[in-house]
């Protein structure tokens, strides 16, 4: 490039000069928006979908593609699609499953507050009929299916924050018999605990912001499904634009490498914490799928045969009002009183003012999101330190 001026050299020198015959062991962050080929005919073929490749960042990126391949393998699906956030994935999955004007969606009534708002505020205003029901009551599900003839059933494997369990195989059967698709939000379980695709779910969504990334430093979402459904989602994503950037994809891909180790530790710690809280005099109720007192314990054992029941424990502080709950949370020293879950750090959240803030007080009451309920995402610290922290904070409000 020696004959070009300084301005041209500054822009082009050093770029695209080598043809490596080596392969980096770790997937690099491909921070390139656009791609060049030796011949315009090749670019044309990639644009036309006649050969694989990349043309523009919104249509695909090699780092993001590596993450998508990893998730498809972990979830046991043909394909996957990365999105800008868990909510972007939830939205796209609903559109691909057919939640458009004139259709009906049956949703578990206690899904994540953002999902509830997406359904009842946005999709509902666009002519989608939304019916929220108690998905653990299979008779009520069958009746609602008969009444609404839904296009989609939407559930969370482990619900947020009351940790109800969706009987995925049975719900898939009920949905398919009525010609509907089953979407499962697998954020709380992750493929380590449960792989909904192996039990006939049609689309799996996950907030990668949580356990998949696991370090609280990247937001992302994923859809795992058949090649055909992922292609439909990608075609929509090209238009609406909520892609996952390569830097976030790299962080999540890196997080995935320790997912199994982290999940094991999260679950073991959570089981110890749940048992501790269950016998604490200041705790009136504990929600945890691994406790024999869980109303669906038999189903929990069937769905999670490895005895790993997740890293989230929710509990009610005996007769506490919001002021006392805030004092309890302010007293925590190890557990971080912040929104989100699934990080290496223990995190505590007050559902009434965060994850379920979008709901009215009446809706929260109906869903048992009471003013004395807190949700703990148990981290991978030493279990005795987490328990000690809970104990001192509970005593501090006596
Ligand atoms: C179960 C569940 N699904 C989806 C989401 C949305 O994910 P994101 O915050 O990455 O958009 C959340 C967020 O907390 C969640 O808990």
mmCIF file of C-alpha atoms and ligand atoms in Angstrom:
data_model
loop_
_atom_site.group_PDB
_atom_site.id
_atom_site.type_symbol
_atom_site.label_atom_id
_atom_site.label_comp_id
_atom_site.label_asym_id
_atom_site.label_seq_id
_atom_site.Cartn_x
_atom_site.Cartn_y
_atom_site.Cartn_z
ATOM 1 C CA UNK A 1 0.000 0.000 0.000
ATOM 2 C CA UNK A 2 3.080 2.236 -0.169
ATOM 3 C CA UNK A 3 1.786 4.394 -3.055
ATOM 4 C CA UNK A 4 -1.274 5.593 -1.194
ATOM 5 C CA UNK A 5 -1.560 8.736 0.875
ATOM 6 C CA UNK A 6 -1.309 8.796 4.675
ATOM 7 C CA UNK A 7 -5.115 9.125 5.107
ATOM 8 C CA UNK A 8 -5.737 6.052 2.959
ATOM 9 C CA UNK A 9 -2.975 4.071 4.653
ATOM 10 C CA UNK A 10 -4.316 4.989 8.096
ATOM 11 C CA UNK A 11 -7.685 3.523 7.121
ATOM 12 C CA UNK A 12 -6.592 0.358 5.258
ATOM 13 C CA UNK A 13 -3.030 -0.574 6.271
ATOM 14 C CA UNK A 14 -2.753 -3.843 8.158
ATOM 15 C CA UNK A 15 -6.319 -4.912 7.394
ATOM 16 C CA UNK A 16 -7.200 -7.994 5.310
ATOM 17 C CA UNK A 17 -3.554 -8.685 4.414
ATOM 18 C CA UNK A 18 -3.054 -12.168 5.847
ATOM 19 C CA UNK A 19 -4.651 -15.489 4.919
ATOM 20 C CA UNK A 20 -4.055 -17.455 8.101
ATOM 21 C CA UNK A 21 -3.559 -21.220 7.977
ATOM 22 C CA UNK A 22 -3.994 -21.395 11.743
ATOM 23 C CA UNK A 23 -7.146 -21.597 13.856
ATOM 24 C CA UNK A 24 -7.508 -19.704 17.148
ATOM 25 C CA UNK A 25 -8.390 -22.158 19.905
ATOM 26 C CA UNK A 26 -10.949 -19.734 21.374
ATOM 27 C CA UNK A 27 -13.509 -18.082 19.113
ATOM 28 C CA UNK A 28 -12.348 -14.479 18.603
ATOM 29 C CA UNK A 29 -14.632 -11.460 18.942
ATOM 30 C CA UNK A 30 -15.396 -10.579 15.354
ATOM 31 C CA UNK A 31 -15.935 -6.859 15.659
ATOM 32 C CA UNK A 32 -16.687 -6.356 11.999
ATOM 33 C CA UNK A 33 -19.957 -5.006 10.689
ATOM 34 C CA UNK A 34 -19.356 -5.948 7.082
ATOM 35 C CA UNK A 35 -17.555 -8.654 5.088
ATOM 36 C CA UNK A 36 -15.618 -8.719 1.839
ATOM 37 C CA UNK A 37 -15.064 -11.630 -0.570
ATOM 38 C CA UNK A 38 -12.545 -12.171 -3.377
ATOM 39 C CA UNK A 39 -15.251 -11.905 -5.969
ATOM 40 C CA UNK A 40 -18.545 -10.000 -6.026
ATOM 41 C CA UNK A 41 -20.279 -13.168 -7.250
ATOM 42 C CA UNK A 42 -19.479 -14.845 -3.936
ATOM 43 C CA UNK A 43 -20.905 -11.905 -2.002
ATOM 44 C CA UNK A 44 -23.989 -12.103 -4.181
ATOM 45 C CA UNK A 45 -24.374 -15.827 -3.415
ATOM 46 C CA UNK A 46 -24.057 -15.189 0.329
ATOM 47 C CA UNK A 47 -26.609 -12.372 0.144
ATOM 48 C CA UNK A 48 -28.926 -14.717 -1.755
ATOM 49 C CA UNK A 49 -28.531 -17.473 0.845
ATOM 50 C CA UNK A 50 -27.059 -19.857 -1.763
ATOM 51 C CA UNK A 51 -23.849 -20.329 0.228
ATOM 52 C CA UNK A 52 -22.961 -19.802 3.901
ATOM 53 C CA UNK A 53 -21.112 -16.685 4.965
ATOM 54 C CA UNK A 54 -21.534 -13.247 6.431
ATOM 55 C CA UNK A 55 -22.433 -9.996 4.750
ATOM 56 C CA UNK A 56 -23.645 -7.583 7.426
ATOM 57 C CA UNK A 57 -23.713 -7.606 11.221
ATOM 58 C CA UNK A 58 -27.483 -7.515 11.564
ATOM 59 C CA UNK A 59 -27.769 -10.642 9.403
ATOM 60 C CA UNK A 60 -25.189 -12.677 11.321
ATOM 61 C CA UNK A 61 -21.744 -12.615 12.909
ATOM 62 C CA UNK A 62 -19.187 -15.428 13.378
ATOM 63 C CA UNK A 63 -18.847 -14.935 17.161
ATOM 64 C CA UNK A 64 -22.611 -14.865 17.639
ATOM 65 C CA UNK A 65 -22.935 -17.900 15.365
ATOM 66 C CA UNK A 66 -20.521 -19.827 17.612
ATOM 67 C CA UNK A 67 -22.749 -19.076 20.600
ATOM 68 C CA UNK A 68 -25.844 -20.125 18.642
ATOM 69 C CA UNK A 69 -24.221 -23.423 17.707
ATOM 70 C CA UNK A 70 -23.258 -24.058 21.335
ATOM 71 C CA UNK A 71 -26.794 -23.369 22.594
ATOM 72 C CA UNK A 72 -28.394 -25.595 19.962
ATOM 73 C CA UNK A 73 -26.088 -28.419 21.103
ATOM 74 C CA UNK A 74 -26.848 -27.819 24.785
ATOM 75 C CA UNK A 75 -30.608 -27.555 24.317
ATOM 76 C CA UNK A 76 -30.708 -30.447 21.841
ATOM 77 C CA UNK A 77 -32.278 -28.505 18.972
ATOM 78 C CA UNK A 78 -31.362 -28.243 15.301
ATOM 79 C CA UNK A 79 -30.628 -24.560 15.516
ATOM 80 C CA UNK A 80 -30.586 -21.454 17.705
ATOM 81 C CA UNK A 81 -30.780 -17.698 17.341
ATOM 82 C CA UNK A 82 -29.154 -15.119 19.609
ATOM 83 C CA UNK A 83 -31.056 -11.934 20.473
ATOM 84 C CA UNK A 84 -30.270 -8.637 22.191
ATOM 85 C CA UNK A 85 -31.921 -9.679 25.475
ATOM 86 C CA UNK A 86 -34.145 -12.321 26.973
ATOM 87 C CA UNK A 87 -37.172 -10.146 26.232
ATOM 88 C CA UNK A 88 -36.155 -9.801 22.565
ATOM 89 C CA UNK A 89 -36.034 -13.619 22.421
ATOM 90 C CA UNK A 90 -39.428 -13.974 24.137
ATOM 91 C CA UNK A 91 -40.969 -11.466 21.702
ATOM 92 C CA UNK A 92 -39.513 -13.086 18.565
ATOM 93 C CA UNK A 93 -40.450 -16.586 19.701
ATOM 94 C CA UNK A 94 -44.067 -15.504 20.174
ATOM 95 C CA UNK A 95 -44.175 -13.908 16.720
ATOM 96 C CA UNK A 96 -42.654 -16.989 15.074
ATOM 97 C CA UNK A 97 -45.091 -19.263 16.888
ATOM 98 C CA UNK A 98 -47.961 -17.257 15.385
ATOM 99 C CA UNK A 99 -48.975 -14.781 18.098
ATOM 100 C CA UNK A 100 -50.273 -12.224 15.637
ATOM 101 C CA UNK A 101 -53.541 -10.341 15.257
ATOM 102 C CA UNK A 102 -56.580 -12.593 15.647
ATOM 103 C CA UNK A 103 -54.708 -15.393 17.436
ATOM 104 C CA UNK A 104 -54.896 -16.412 21.094
ATOM 105 C CA UNK A 105 -52.069 -17.079 23.558
ATOM 106 C CA UNK A 106 -52.462 -19.080 26.748
ATOM 107 C CA UNK A 107 -49.814 -18.076 29.251
ATOM 108 C CA UNK A 108 -48.928 -19.248 32.718
ATOM 109 C CA UNK A 109 -50.266 -16.528 34.992
ATOM 110 C CA UNK A 110 -47.053 -16.179 36.961
ATOM 111 C CA UNK A 111 -44.492 -15.649 34.216
ATOM 112 C CA UNK A 112 -41.738 -13.029 34.549
ATOM 113 C CA UNK A 113 -43.282 -9.541 34.867
ATOM 114 C CA UNK A 114 -41.685 -8.336 31.609
ATOM 115 C CA UNK A 115 -43.203 -11.252 29.700
ATOM 116 C CA UNK A 116 -46.567 -10.576 31.335
ATOM 117 C CA UNK A 117 -46.336 -6.916 30.231
ATOM 118 C CA UNK A 118 -45.297 -7.896 26.684
ATOM 119 C CA UNK A 119 -48.328 -10.153 26.406
ATOM 120 C CA UNK A 120 -50.970 -8.102 28.174
ATOM 121 C CA UNK A 121 -49.846 -4.647 27.042
ATOM 122 C CA UNK A 122 -48.129 -4.901 23.638
ATOM 123 C CA UNK A 123 -49.462 -8.073 21.996
ATOM 124 C CA UNK A 124 -52.911 -7.562 23.422
ATOM 125 C CA UNK A 125 -53.018 -4.038 21.907
ATOM 126 C CA UNK A 126 -52.085 -5.627 18.567
ATOM 127 C CA UNK A 127 -55.131 -7.871 18.537
ATOM 128 C CA UNK A 128 -53.779 -10.994 20.233
ATOM 129 C CA UNK A 129 -56.144 -12.482 22.784
ATOM 130 C CA UNK A 130 -54.206 -13.236 25.981
ATOM 131 C CA UNK A 131 -55.498 -15.614 28.641
ATOM 132 C CA UNK A 132 -53.398 -16.068 31.785
ATOM 133 C CA UNK A 133 -54.086 -19.306 33.655
ATOM 134 C CA UNK A 134 -52.740 -21.540 36.404
ATOM 135 C CA UNK A 135 -50.597 -23.865 34.255
ATOM 136 C CA UNK A 136 -50.036 -26.339 37.076
ATOM 137 C CA UNK A 137 -53.763 -27.178 36.930
ATOM 138 C CA UNK A 138 -53.885 -29.398 33.835
ATOM 139 C CA UNK A 139 -57.699 -29.581 33.855
ATOM 140 C CA UNK A 140 -57.847 -25.777 33.755
ATOM 141 C CA UNK A 141 -55.337 -25.842 30.872
ATOM 142 C CA UNK A 142 -57.424 -28.344 28.889
ATOM 143 C CA UNK A 143 -60.566 -26.276 29.488
ATOM 144 C CA UNK A 144 -58.848 -22.999 28.483
ATOM 145 C CA UNK A 145 -57.511 -24.655 25.325
ATOM 146 C CA UNK A 146 -61.013 -25.821 24.411
ATOM 147 C CA UNK A 147 -62.426 -22.334 25.056
ATOM 148 C CA UNK A 148 -59.790 -20.163 23.359
ATOM 149 C CA UNK A 149 -58.321 -22.433 20.624
ATOM 150 C CA UNK A 150 -54.884 -20.889 21.204
ATOM 151 C CA UNK A 151 -52.025 -20.684 18.715
ATOM 152 C CA UNK A 152 -49.443 -20.663 21.500
ATOM 153 C CA UNK A 153 -48.979 -21.915 25.061
ATOM 154 C CA UNK A 154 -46.261 -20.039 26.973
ATOM 155 C CA UNK A 155 -44.709 -21.366 30.195
ATOM 156 C CA UNK A 156 -41.527 -21.156 32.260
ATOM 157 C CA UNK A 157 -39.922 -24.494 33.214
ATOM 158 C CA UNK A 158 -39.468 -23.120 36.736
ATOM 159 C CA UNK A 159 -41.604 -20.036 37.282
ATOM 160 C CA UNK A 160 -40.489 -16.661 38.531
ATOM 161 C CA UNK A 161 -40.608 -16.050 41.509
ATOM 162 C CA UNK A 162 -42.822 -18.799 43.025
ATOM 163 C CA UNK A 163 -40.880 -21.681 41.450
ATOM 164 C CA UNK A 164 -43.862 -23.594 40.118
ATOM 165 C CA UNK A 165 -42.947 -26.348 37.697
ATOM 166 C CA UNK A 166 -44.401 -26.701 34.203
ATOM 167 C CA UNK A 167 -45.218 -30.288 33.279
ATOM 168 C CA UNK A 168 -43.651 -29.787 29.838
ATOM 169 C CA UNK A 169 -44.382 -33.229 28.277
ATOM 170 C CA UNK A 170 -48.071 -33.068 29.224
ATOM 171 C CA UNK A 171 -48.448 -29.431 28.192
ATOM 172 C CA UNK A 172 -46.776 -30.223 24.842
ATOM 173 C CA UNK A 173 -49.277 -33.041 24.305
ATOM 174 C CA UNK A 174 -52.253 -30.819 25.172
ATOM 175 C CA UNK A 175 -50.938 -28.015 22.943
ATOM 176 C CA UNK A 176 -50.202 -30.238 19.949
ATOM 177 C CA UNK A 177 -53.545 -32.005 20.155
ATOM 178 C CA UNK A 178 -55.134 -28.565 19.665
ATOM 179 C CA UNK A 179 -52.702 -27.536 16.922
ATOM 180 C CA UNK A 180 -50.911 -25.038 19.186
ATOM 181 C CA UNK A 181 -47.167 -24.509 19.746
ATOM 182 C CA UNK A 182 -45.533 -24.753 23.158
ATOM 183 C CA UNK A 183 -42.917 -22.112 24.040
ATOM 184 C CA UNK A 184 -40.865 -22.833 27.155
ATOM 185 C CA UNK A 185 -38.788 -20.170 28.907
ATOM 186 C CA UNK A 186 -35.937 -22.277 30.293
ATOM 187 C CA UNK A 187 -34.057 -19.430 32.007
ATOM 188 C CA UNK A 188 -34.302 -20.767 35.574
ATOM 189 C CA UNK A 189 -33.611 -24.424 34.725
ATOM 190 C CA UNK A 190 -31.014 -24.038 31.940
ATOM 191 C CA UNK A 191 -30.292 -27.119 29.800
ATOM 192 C CA UNK A 192 -28.230 -28.481 32.724
ATOM 193 C CA UNK A 193 -31.427 -29.259 34.639
ATOM 194 C CA UNK A 194 -33.953 -29.722 31.872
ATOM 195 C CA UNK A 195 -34.005 -29.818 28.073
ATOM 196 C CA UNK A 196 -37.570 -28.973 26.992
ATOM 197 C CA UNK A 197 -36.884 -29.783 23.323
ATOM 198 C CA UNK A 198 -36.380 -33.447 24.276
ATOM 199 C CA UNK A 199 -39.879 -33.374 25.754
ATOM 200 C CA UNK A 200 -41.617 -31.955 22.670
ATOM 201 C CA UNK A 201 -41.510 -28.195 23.350
ATOM 202 C CA UNK A 202 -41.524 -26.307 20.038
ATOM 203 C CA UNK A 203 -39.484 -23.235 20.913
ATOM 204 C CA UNK A 204 -37.183 -22.745 23.887
ATOM 205 C CA UNK A 205 -36.237 -19.254 25.016
ATOM 206 C CA UNK A 206 -33.694 -18.196 27.586
ATOM 207 C CA UNK A 207 -32.446 -14.982 29.048
ATOM 208 C CA UNK A 208 -28.698 -15.495 28.589
ATOM 209 C CA UNK A 209 -28.270 -12.514 30.915
ATOM 210 C CA UNK A 210 -28.776 -15.010 33.753
ATOM 211 C CA UNK A 211 -27.106 -18.421 34.214
ATOM 212 C CA UNK A 212 -25.776 -18.873 30.669
ATOM 213 C CA UNK A 213 -23.560 -15.788 30.918
ATOM 214 C CA UNK A 214 -23.457 -16.153 34.671
ATOM 215 C CA UNK A 215 -21.231 -13.215 35.613
ATOM 216 C CA UNK A 216 -23.607 -10.256 35.445
ATOM 217 C CA UNK A 217 -21.622 -8.570 32.689
ATOM 218 C CA UNK A 218 -23.606 -9.225 29.501
ATOM 219 C CA UNK A 219 -27.230 -9.120 28.401
ATOM 220 C CA UNK A 220 -28.571 -11.500 25.793
ATOM 221 C CA UNK A 221 -31.327 -13.884 24.859
ATOM 222 C CA UNK A 222 -31.603 -17.106 22.893
ATOM 223 C CA UNK A 223 -34.191 -19.028 20.958
ATOM 224 C CA UNK A 224 -33.523 -22.730 20.396
ATOM 225 C CA UNK A 225 -35.756 -24.561 17.927
ATOM 226 C CA UNK A 226 -35.909 -26.334 14.579
ATOM 227 C CA UNK A 227 -33.910 -24.981 11.633
ATOM 228 C CA UNK A 228 -37.136 -23.816 10.016
ATOM 229 C CA UNK A 229 -38.361 -21.895 13.076
ATOM 230 C CA UNK A 230 -34.956 -20.354 13.748
ATOM 231 C CA UNK A 231 -34.746 -19.244 10.119
ATOM 232 C CA UNK A 232 -38.170 -17.613 10.439
ATOM 233 C CA UNK A 233 -36.988 -15.883 13.639
ATOM 234 C CA UNK A 234 -33.758 -14.724 11.958
ATOM 235 C CA UNK A 235 -35.679 -13.345 8.972
ATOM 236 C CA UNK A 236 -37.842 -11.356 11.410
ATOM 237 C CA UNK A 237 -34.799 -10.260 13.394
ATOM 238 C CA UNK A 238 -33.236 -8.858 10.223
ATOM 239 C CA UNK A 239 -36.231 -6.546 10.046
ATOM 240 C CA UNK A 240 -36.760 -5.639 13.705
ATOM 241 C CA UNK A 241 -33.042 -5.578 14.465
ATOM 242 C CA UNK A 242 -32.682 -6.849 18.057
ATOM 243 C CA UNK A 243 -29.428 -8.723 17.410
ATOM 244 C CA UNK A 244 -26.829 -9.792 19.946
ATOM 245 C CA UNK A 245 -23.511 -7.974 19.482
ATOM 246 C CA UNK A 246 -20.282 -10.003 19.141
ATOM 247 C CA UNK A 247 -18.810 -8.740 22.429
ATOM 248 C CA UNK A 248 -21.818 -9.925 24.420
ATOM 249 C CA UNK A 249 -21.895 -13.181 22.456
ATOM 250 C CA UNK A 250 -18.252 -13.780 23.372
ATOM 251 C CA UNK A 251 -18.850 -13.143 27.080
ATOM 252 C CA UNK A 252 -21.839 -15.506 27.108
ATOM 253 C CA UNK A 253 -19.910 -18.155 25.165
ATOM 254 C CA UNK A 254 -17.138 -17.863 27.720
ATOM 255 C CA UNK A 255 -19.658 -18.125 30.566
ATOM 256 C CA UNK A 256 -21.105 -21.302 29.049
ATOM 257 C CA UNK A 257 -17.832 -23.137 29.561
ATOM 258 C CA UNK A 258 -18.385 -23.237 33.322
ATOM 259 C CA UNK A 259 -22.192 -23.523 33.197
ATOM 260 C CA UNK A 260 -22.296 -27.127 34.403
ATOM 261 C CA UNK A 261 -19.891 -26.478 37.280
ATOM 262 C CA UNK A 262 -21.716 -23.312 38.300
ATOM 263 C CA UNK A 263 -25.175 -24.879 38.110
ATOM 264 C CA UNK A 264 -24.080 -27.787 40.293
ATOM 265 C CA UNK A 265 -22.807 -25.359 42.917
ATOM 266 C CA UNK A 266 -25.823 -23.031 42.646
ATOM 267 C CA UNK A 267 -28.169 -25.996 43.180
ATOM 268 C CA UNK A 268 -26.217 -27.549 46.053
ATOM 269 C CA UNK A 269 -25.992 -24.201 47.844
ATOM 270 C CA UNK A 270 -29.671 -23.428 47.181
ATOM 271 C CA UNK A 271 -30.759 -26.763 48.685
ATOM 272 C CA UNK A 272 -28.794 -26.011 51.873
ATOM 273 C CA UNK A 273 -30.204 -22.470 52.025
ATOM 274 C CA UNK A 274 -33.780 -23.726 51.475
ATOM 275 C CA UNK A 275 -33.487 -26.230 54.325
ATOM 276 C CA UNK A 276 -32.012 -23.570 56.604
ATOM 277 C CA UNK A 277 -34.790 -21.086 55.838
ATOM 278 C CA UNK A 278 -37.449 -23.774 56.210
ATOM 279 C CA UNK A 279 -36.623 -24.140 59.885
ATOM 280 C CA UNK A 280 -36.002 -20.459 60.643
ATOM 281 C CA UNK A 281 -38.529 -18.928 63.084
ATOM 282 C CA UNK A 282 -38.679 -15.611 61.142
ATOM 283 C CA UNK A 283 -39.516 -17.340 57.854
ATOM 284 C CA UNK A 284 -43.153 -18.264 57.321
ATOM 285 C CA UNK A 285 -42.904 -19.937 53.902
ATOM 286 C CA UNK A 286 -40.172 -21.253 51.605
ATOM 287 C CA UNK A 287 -40.582 -21.913 47.889
ATOM 288 C CA UNK A 288 -38.027 -24.374 46.503
ATOM 289 C CA UNK A 289 -38.583 -27.272 44.057
ATOM 290 C CA UNK A 290 -36.222 -29.510 46.054
ATOM 291 C CA UNK A 291 -38.202 -29.319 49.303
ATOM 292 C CA UNK A 292 -40.676 -32.152 49.988
ATOM 293 C CA UNK A 293 -43.146 -29.394 50.969
ATOM 294 C CA UNK A 294 -43.181 -28.122 47.359
ATOM 295 C CA UNK A 295 -46.748 -28.774 46.110
ATOM 296 C CA UNK A 296 -45.394 -30.477 42.963
ATOM 297 C CA UNK A 297 -42.545 -32.389 44.599
ATOM 298 C CA UNK A 298 -43.308 -35.662 42.772
ATOM 299 C CA UNK A 299 -43.262 -33.867 39.423
ATOM 300 C CA UNK A 300 -40.046 -32.064 40.472
ATOM 301 C CA UNK A 301 -38.357 -35.398 41.146
ATOM 302 C CA UNK A 302 -39.533 -36.761 37.805
ATOM 303 C CA UNK A 303 -38.401 -33.730 35.818
ATOM 304 C CA UNK A 304 -35.089 -33.222 37.627
ATOM 305 C CA UNK A 305 -33.798 -36.767 38.179
ATOM 306 C CA UNK A 306 -30.276 -35.564 38.950
ATOM 307 C CA UNK A 307 -31.576 -34.023 42.198
ATOM 308 C CA UNK A 308 -30.562 -30.548 41.043
ATOM 309 C CA UNK A 309 -33.567 -28.294 41.625
ATOM 310 C CA UNK A 310 -32.247 -24.895 40.607
ATOM 311 C CA UNK A 311 -30.459 -22.028 42.288
ATOM 312 C CA UNK A 312 -33.436 -19.859 43.216
ATOM 313 C CA UNK A 313 -35.135 -19.875 46.607
ATOM 314 C CA UNK A 314 -38.051 -17.556 47.381
ATOM 315 C CA UNK A 315 -39.366 -17.016 50.884
ATOM 316 C CA UNK A 316 -41.731 -14.959 52.978
ATOM 317 C CA UNK A 317 -40.505 -13.182 56.083
ATOM 318 C CA UNK A 318 -42.990 -13.777 58.896
ATOM 319 C CA UNK A 319 -45.474 -10.884 59.104
ATOM 320 C CA UNK A 320 -43.013 -8.410 57.565
ATOM 321 C CA UNK A 321 -44.188 -5.268 55.828
ATOM 322 C CA UNK A 322 -42.243 -3.561 53.023
ATOM 323 C CA UNK A 323 -40.323 -1.411 55.539
ATOM 324 C CA UNK A 324 -39.088 -4.497 57.437
ATOM 325 C CA UNK A 325 -38.200 -6.313 54.201
ATOM 326 C CA UNK A 326 -36.127 -3.288 53.126
ATOM 327 C CA UNK A 327 -34.370 -3.248 56.535
ATOM 328 C CA UNK A 328 -33.612 -6.965 56.145
ATOM 329 C CA UNK A 329 -32.216 -6.421 52.648
ATOM 330 C CA UNK A 330 -30.178 -3.381 53.744
ATOM 331 C CA UNK A 331 -28.586 -5.548 56.464
ATOM 332 C CA UNK A 332 -27.212 -8.118 53.987
ATOM 333 C CA UNK A 333 -23.427 -8.205 53.768
ATOM 334 C CA UNK A 334 -22.610 -11.032 51.336
ATOM 335 C CA UNK A 335 -25.818 -11.251 49.308
ATOM 336 C CA UNK A 336 -26.194 -8.303 46.939
ATOM 337 C CA UNK A 337 -29.658 -6.702 47.101
ATOM 338 C CA UNK A 338 -29.920 -6.132 43.348
ATOM 339 C CA UNK A 339 -32.153 -7.130 40.465
ATOM 340 C CA UNK A 340 -31.304 -10.100 38.239
ATOM 341 C CA UNK A 341 -30.401 -13.707 38.978
ATOM 342 C CA UNK A 342 -28.134 -16.510 37.907
ATOM 343 C CA UNK A 343 -24.861 -14.705 38.578
ATOM 344 C CA UNK A 344 -21.925 -16.122 40.512
ATOM 345 C CA UNK A 345 -22.889 -13.618 43.230
ATOM 346 C CA UNK A 346 -25.873 -14.240 45.474
ATOM 347 C CA UNK A 347 -28.533 -11.693 44.580
ATOM 348 C CA UNK A 348 -31.713 -10.822 46.411
ATOM 349 C CA UNK A 349 -34.673 -9.133 44.815
ATOM 350 C CA UNK A 350 -37.973 -7.791 46.074
ATOM 351 C CA UNK A 351 -40.443 -8.974 43.385
ATOM 352 C CA UNK A 352 -43.164 -6.477 44.334
ATOM 353 C CA UNK A 353 -40.995 -3.527 43.341
ATOM 354 C CA UNK A 354 -38.804 -5.044 40.606
ATOM 355 C CA UNK A 355 -39.586 -8.145 38.507
ATOM 356 C CA UNK A 356 -43.345 -7.741 39.096
ATOM 357 C CA UNK A 357 -43.524 -3.946 39.398
ATOM 358 C CA UNK A 358 -45.367 -3.725 36.069
ATOM 359 C CA UNK A 359 -48.338 -5.551 37.639
ATOM 360 C CA UNK A 360 -51.063 -3.822 39.615
ATOM 361 C CA UNK A 361 -51.227 -4.427 43.389
ATOM 362 C CA UNK A 362 -54.371 -6.543 42.818
ATOM 363 C CA UNK A 363 -52.634 -8.669 40.178
ATOM 364 C CA UNK A 364 -49.690 -9.234 42.540
ATOM 365 C CA UNK A 365 -52.022 -10.212 45.366
ATOM 366 C CA UNK A 366 -53.874 -12.649 43.102
ATOM 367 C CA UNK A 367 -50.550 -14.245 42.081
ATOM 368 C CA UNK A 368 -49.360 -14.495 45.718
ATOM 369 C CA UNK A 369 -46.555 -11.978 45.145
ATOM 370 C CA UNK A 370 -47.010 -10.756 48.698
ATOM 371 C CA UNK A 371 -45.352 -7.711 50.349
ATOM 372 C CA UNK A 372 -43.217 -10.054 52.537
ATOM 373 C CA UNK A 373 -41.907 -12.187 49.639
ATOM 374 C CA UNK A 374 -38.254 -12.015 48.589
ATOM 375 C CA UNK A 375 -36.409 -13.964 45.902
ATOM 376 C CA UNK A 376 -32.868 -15.168 46.455
ATOM 377 C CA UNK A 377 -30.629 -16.204 43.593
ATOM 378 C CA UNK A 378 -28.113 -18.331 45.426
ATOM 379 C CA UNK A 379 -24.580 -17.754 44.165
ATOM 380 C CA UNK A 380 -21.524 -19.970 44.184
ATOM 381 C CA UNK A 381 -19.964 -18.498 47.337
ATOM 382 C CA UNK A 382 -19.397 -20.814 50.327
ATOM 383 C CA UNK A 383 -22.870 -21.964 51.453
ATOM 384 C CA UNK A 384 -22.118 -21.299 55.140
ATOM 385 C CA UNK A 385 -21.346 -17.628 54.356
ATOM 386 C CA UNK A 386 -24.661 -17.215 52.521
ATOM 387 C CA UNK A 387 -26.586 -18.877 55.357
ATOM 388 C CA UNK A 388 -24.725 -16.839 57.975
ATOM 389 C CA UNK A 389 -25.588 -13.657 56.104
ATOM 390 C CA UNK A 390 -29.292 -14.559 55.927
ATOM 391 C CA UNK A 391 -29.301 -15.449 59.609
ATOM 392 C CA UNK A 392 -27.749 -12.179 60.785
ATOM 393 C CA UNK A 393 -30.009 -10.108 58.495
ATOM 394 C CA UNK A 394 -33.133 -11.943 59.740
ATOM 395 C CA UNK A 395 -32.073 -11.374 63.368
ATOM 396 C CA UNK A 396 -31.413 -7.697 62.654
ATOM 397 C CA UNK A 397 -35.132 -7.037 62.121
ATOM 398 C CA UNK A 398 -36.334 -8.750 65.306
HETATM 399 C C1 LIG B 1 -37.655 -16.022 33.361
HETATM 400 C C2 LIG B 1 -37.187 -14.792 32.655
HETATM 401 N N1 LIG B 1 -37.387 -14.701 31.326
HETATM 402 C C3 LIG B 1 -36.995 -13.616 30.616
HETATM 403 C C4 LIG B 1 -36.379 -12.546 31.255
HETATM 404 C C5 LIG B 1 -35.965 -11.347 30.442
HETATM 405 O O1 LIG B 1 -34.577 -11.375 30.246
HETATM 406 P P1 LIG B 1 -33.719 -10.067 29.912
HETATM 407 O O2 LIG B 1 -33.679 -9.244 31.152
HETATM 408 O O3 LIG B 1 -32.395 -10.632 29.487
HETATM 409 O O4 LIG B 1 -34.412 -9.361 28.813
HETATM 410 C C6 LIG B 1 -36.155 -12.600 32.629
HETATM 411 C C7 LIG B 1 -35.522 -11.465 33.322
HETATM 412 O O5 LIG B 1 -35.395 -11.453 34.512
HETATM 413 C C8 LIG B 1 -36.572 -13.751 33.354
HETATM 414 O O6 LIG B 1 -36.410 -13.854 34.675
#
